[in-house]
Amino acid sequence: MKVRALNLKEEVLKLFTSCNGVVGKMLLVDALQHLGIDHNFESQIDGVLSDILNIEFSSSSLHEVALRWWKELSGSIELSYVRDRVVENYFWSFAAHHEECFGLARMIFAKINVLLTIMDHTYDEHSTIEECRMLNEAAQRWDESAISLLPEYLKRFYTELLRNIKEMGDEMAITGNYEIAYIKKRLQKQFSYYLQEAEWAYQNHKPSFDDKVKLGVMTVAVPTISVCGLVAMGDAMPKEVIEWVFGVPDVVIAGGKIYRLMNDISAFTIRGGKSKGDAPTSVECYMSEHGVTSEVAIAKIESVIEDGWRSMNQARFGNRVLLPAVQRIINFALSSPLYYGGGHDAFRSSSRLRKTMETLFVKPIPI
């Protein structure tokens, strides 16, 4: 047994020297940490992380790489209203892709979520309607030449958005995955959804409950995140399956409803209504349309959430070829109670995630 263990250790050590490129090295470290055997390779991991960022590290953890990425991004875009939610977003990525072989998918999933968070906050409260329209036009062009359309404070964000998506495409290409166009197209759609919500707020438009939910499914970004997460899985997710998810099938809509409505209940409970600049929540729309109290509206919305869970369960019994993608979408939706259950919002107050994070990453069950 000891001989076999030593032989396996030697094989892993060889991987450190044969592994080429930043992505390959990061995936190797991610796999070792996920398997719980990274303590056997601390010096090698320290060397890899030091090489990646050309600085000295005192710990053998990928979270330092993620934090460095965020520090460089936030420092470059210089948007004072942007909140640090890297840890929460990386944690979210584990809901959909917990297997050690999907380290790249987790990283891309988390980075896309961070970029979406910045976009959402920009459209919600921190840009004029004219600036929102300019940002959307630049996104639809998706070219550096469109920078001239933007106000000064958004130019760096746009540049970083283009750069990061290109880097993701380069990272995926190392593994033979050339489907980055799907991610770009979904992000362009996402910009248009955020603009529509901003237009509603600008016009002081209070949509019907159904219209609010229909757009809310899109602005909560579940369709976009679903596509991005599946594309990043490479060969594990066939192109025809990605095409199916890109078309926003019922299971994706159900997941979007669950996230949007739980988020809205949380927002209404915490703030007692909408914050400045936001479009009205689905709770407010239902109250206004039907002339009922918030308690009645929330009870109705909770029944819609239950219907969403039923739809997701039914999707498991459809086309077997689509089941791997369906299960990923369900995995993602299953994290919604952790973030928004009980009227809480773990993105605004992440202390509620602390114990779960410690159980998973700081004091995991020994293997």
Coordinates of C-alpha atoms in Angstrom, one line a residue, residues 54-296:
N54 CA 5.0 36.3 -9.8
I55 CA 4.7 37.0 -6.1
E56 CA 5.4 35.1 -2.9
F57 CA 2.5 33.2 -1.3
S58 CA 2.4 31.9 2.2
S59 CA -0.6 29.6 1.7
S60 CA -1.5 26.9 -0.8
S61 CA -5.0 28.1 -1.7
L62 CA -6.5 29.1 -5.0
H63 CA -8.6 31.7 -3.2
E64 CA -5.6 34.0 -3.3
V65 CA -5.5 33.7 -7.1
A66 CA -9.2 34.6 -7.2
L67 CA -8.8 37.5 -4.8
R68 CA -5.8 38.8 -6.9
W69 CA -8.0 38.6 -10.0
W70 CA -10.7 40.6 -8.2
K71 CA -8.2 43.2 -6.9
E72 CA -6.8 43.8 -10.3
L73 CA -10.3 44.0 -11.9
S74 CA -11.8 46.4 -9.3
G75 CA -8.6 48.5 -9.3
S76 CA -8.7 48.8 -13.0
I77 CA -12.4 49.7 -13.5
E78 CA -12.4 52.1 -10.5
L79 CA -16.2 52.0 -9.9
S80 CA -16.7 53.0 -6.2
Y81 CA -20.1 51.3 -6.0
V82 CA -18.9 47.8 -6.9
R83 CA -19.1 45.4 -4.0
D84 CA -16.6 42.6 -3.4
R85 CA -18.6 39.4 -3.9
V86 CA -15.9 37.1 -5.3
V87 CA -16.1 34.5 -2.5
E88 CA -19.9 34.3 -2.7
N89 CA -19.8 33.9 -6.5
Y90 CA -17.1 31.3 -6.4
F91 CA -19.0 29.4 -3.7
W92 CA -22.1 29.6 -5.9
S93 CA -20.2 28.0 -8.7
F94 CA -19.8 24.8 -6.6
A95 CA -23.5 24.4 -6.6
A96 CA -23.5 23.7 -10.3
H97 CA -20.0 22.2 -10.7
H98 CA -18.8 20.4 -7.6
E99 CA -16.7 17.7 -9.3
E100 CA -12.9 18.2 -9.3
C101 CA -12.7 17.8 -13.1
F102 CA -14.7 21.0 -13.6
G103 CA -12.3 23.5 -12.0
L104 CA -12.2 25.7 -15.2
A105 CA -16.0 25.7 -15.3
R106 CA -16.2 26.9 -11.7
M107 CA -13.7 29.7 -12.4
I108 CA -15.5 30.9 -15.5
F109 CA -18.9 30.6 -13.8
A110 CA -17.6 32.7 -10.9
K111 CA -16.0 35.4 -13.0
I112 CA -19.1 35.7 -15.2
N113 CA -21.2 36.1 -12.1
V114 CA -18.9 38.9 -10.8
L115 CA -19.1 40.7 -14.1
L116 CA -22.9 40.3 -14.1
T117 CA -23.1 41.7 -10.6
I118 CA -21.2 44.8 -11.8
M119 CA -23.5 45.2 -14.8
D120 CA -26.6 44.8 -12.7
H121 CA -25.5 47.5 -10.1
T122 CA -24.5 49.8 -12.9
Y123 CA -28.0 49.6 -14.6
D124 CA -29.9 49.6 -11.3
E125 CA -28.8 52.6 -9.5
H126 CA -25.6 54.2 -10.8
S127 CA -26.1 55.3 -14.4
T128 CA -28.5 57.7 -16.1
I129 CA -30.8 56.2 -18.7
E130 CA -28.7 57.8 -21.5
E131 CA -25.6 56.1 -20.1
C132 CA -27.5 52.8 -19.8
R133 CA -28.4 53.0 -23.5
M134 CA -24.8 53.8 -24.4
L135 CA -23.5 50.8 -22.5
N136 CA -26.0 48.5 -24.2
E137 CA -25.1 49.9 -27.7
A138 CA -21.4 49.3 -27.0
A139 CA -22.2 45.7 -25.8
Q140 CA -24.1 44.9 -28.9
R141 CA -21.1 46.0 -31.0
W142 CA -18.7 44.1 -28.8
D143 CA -15.6 45.8 -30.2
E144 CA -12.9 48.1 -28.7
S145 CA -14.0 50.8 -31.2
A146 CA -17.2 51.1 -29.2
I147 CA -15.4 52.5 -26.2
S148 CA -15.8 56.0 -27.6
L149 CA -19.6 55.7 -27.1
L150 CA -19.3 55.5 -23.4
P151 CA -18.9 58.0 -20.6
E152 CA -15.4 58.1 -19.0
Y153 CA -16.3 56.2 -15.9
L154 CA -17.6 53.1 -17.9
K155 CA -14.8 52.9 -20.4
R156 CA -12.5 50.9 -18.2
F157 CA -15.3 48.4 -17.2
Y158 CA -16.1 47.9 -20.9
T159 CA -12.4 47.3 -21.7
E160 CA -12.1 44.8 -18.8
L161 CA -15.3 43.0 -19.9
L162 CA -13.9 42.4 -23.4
R163 CA -10.5 41.4 -22.1
N164 CA -11.9 38.9 -19.6
I165 CA -14.2 37.2 -22.0
K166 CA -11.3 36.9 -24.5
E167 CA -9.1 35.4 -21.8
M168 CA -11.9 32.9 -21.0
G169 CA -12.0 31.9 -24.6
D170 CA -8.3 31.4 -24.7
E171 CA -8.4 29.3 -21.5
M172 CA -11.2 27.2 -22.9
A173 CA -9.3 26.8 -26.2
I174 CA -6.4 25.1 -24.4
T175 CA -8.8 22.2 -23.7
G176 CA -10.1 22.2 -27.2
N177 CA -13.3 24.1 -26.4
Y178 CA -14.0 26.9 -28.9
E179 CA -17.6 27.8 -28.0
I180 CA -16.9 31.2 -26.3
A181 CA -19.3 32.8 -28.8
Y182 CA -22.3 31.4 -26.9
I183 CA -21.1 33.3 -23.8
K184 CA -20.6 36.5 -25.7
K185 CA -24.1 36.3 -27.2
R186 CA -25.7 35.6 -23.9
L187 CA -24.0 38.6 -22.3
Q188 CA -25.2 40.8 -25.1
K189 CA -28.7 39.6 -24.5
Q190 CA -28.2 40.3 -20.7
F191 CA -27.3 43.9 -21.4
S192 CA -30.5 44.4 -23.3
Y193 CA -32.5 42.9 -20.4
Y194 CA -30.9 45.2 -17.9
L195 CA -31.7 48.1 -20.2
Q196 CA -35.3 47.2 -20.5
E197 CA -35.6 47.2 -16.7
A198 CA -33.8 50.5 -16.5
E199 CA -36.3 51.9 -19.1
W200 CA -39.2 50.8 -16.9
A201 CA -37.7 52.5 -13.9
Y202 CA -37.0 55.7 -15.9
Q203 CA -40.6 55.8 -17.2
N204 CA -41.9 55.0 -13.6
H205 CA -43.6 52.1 -15.3
K206 CA -45.2 49.5 -13.0
P207 CA -45.6 46.3 -15.1
S208 CA -48.1 43.6 -14.6
F209 CA -47.0 40.7 -12.4
D210 CA -46.7 38.4 -15.4
D211 CA -44.6 40.9 -17.4
K212 CA -42.4 41.6 -14.3
V213 CA -41.8 37.8 -13.9
K214 CA -41.1 37.3 -17.6
L215 CA -38.4 40.0 -17.6
G216 CA -37.2 39.1 -14.1
V217 CA -36.4 35.6 -15.2
M218 CA -33.9 37.2 -17.6
T219 CA -32.5 40.0 -15.4
V220 CA -31.7 37.5 -12.6
A221 CA -29.4 36.0 -15.2
V222 CA -30.2 32.3 -14.8
P223 CA -30.5 31.8 -18.6
T224 CA -27.1 33.5 -19.1
I225 CA -25.4 31.7 -16.2
S226 CA -26.8 28.3 -17.3
V227 CA -25.3 28.7 -20.8
C228 CA -22.0 30.0 -19.5
G229 CA -21.6 27.2 -17.0
L230 CA -22.4 24.5 -19.5
V231 CA -20.2 25.9 -22.3
A232 CA -17.3 26.0 -19.8
M233 CA -17.7 22.2 -19.3
G234 CA -16.2 21.5 -22.7
D235 CA -16.7 18.1 -24.2
A236 CA -18.8 17.0 -21.3
M237 CA -21.7 19.1 -22.8
P238 CA -22.5 18.5 -26.5
K239 CA -23.1 21.5 -28.7
E240 CA -26.7 20.5 -29.5
V241 CA -27.4 20.5 -25.8
I242 CA -25.9 24.0 -25.4
E243 CA -28.0 25.1 -28.3
W244 CA -31.1 23.8 -26.5
V245 CA -30.2 25.6 -23.2
F246 CA -29.4 28.8 -25.2
G247 CA -33.0 28.8 -26.4
V248 CA -34.2 29.2 -22.8
P249 CA -36.3 26.0 -22.4
D250 CA -38.9 25.5 -19.6
V251 CA -36.5 24.1 -17.1
V252 CA -34.3 27.3 -17.4
I253 CA -37.4 29.5 -17.1
A254 CA -38.5 27.6 -14.0
G255 CA -35.0 28.1 -12.4
G256 CA -35.1 31.7 -13.3
K257 CA -38.6 32.2 -11.7
I258 CA -37.4 30.5 -8.5
Y259 CA -34.3 32.7 -8.2
R260 CA -36.1 35.9 -9.2
L261 CA -39.1 35.5 -6.9
M262 CA -37.1 34.3 -3.9
N263 CA -34.8 37.3 -4.5
D264 CA -37.8 39.7 -4.7
I265 CA -39.4 38.4 -1.5
S266 CA -36.0 38.9 0.2
A267 CA -35.6 42.4 -1.2
F268 CA -39.1 43.4 -0.2
T269 CA -38.8 41.8 3.3
I270 CA -35.4 43.5 4.0
R271 CA -36.1 46.9 2.5
G272 CA -39.9 47.1 2.9
G273 CA -40.1 48.0 -0.8
K274 CA -37.8 48.9 -3.7
S275 CA -34.6 50.8 -3.2
K276 CA -33.8 54.0 -5.1
G277 CA -33.4 53.4 -8.8
D278 CA -34.7 49.9 -8.8
A279 CA -37.7 48.7 -10.8
P280 CA -40.6 47.5 -8.6
T281 CA -40.3 44.0 -7.2
S282 CA -42.7 41.3 -8.2
V283 CA -44.3 41.6 -4.8
E284 CA -45.1 45.3 -5.4
C285 CA -46.4 44.5 -8.9
Y286 CA -48.8 41.8 -7.6
M287 CA -50.0 44.1 -4.8
S288 CA -50.7 46.9 -7.2
E289 CA -52.3 44.8 -9.8
H290 CA -54.6 42.8 -7.5
G291 CA -55.1 45.4 -4.7
V292 CA -53.9 43.0 -2.0
T293 CA -51.6 43.1 1.1
S294 CA -48.0 42.1 0.9
E295 CA -48.8 39.0 2.9
V296 CA -51.3 37.8 0.3

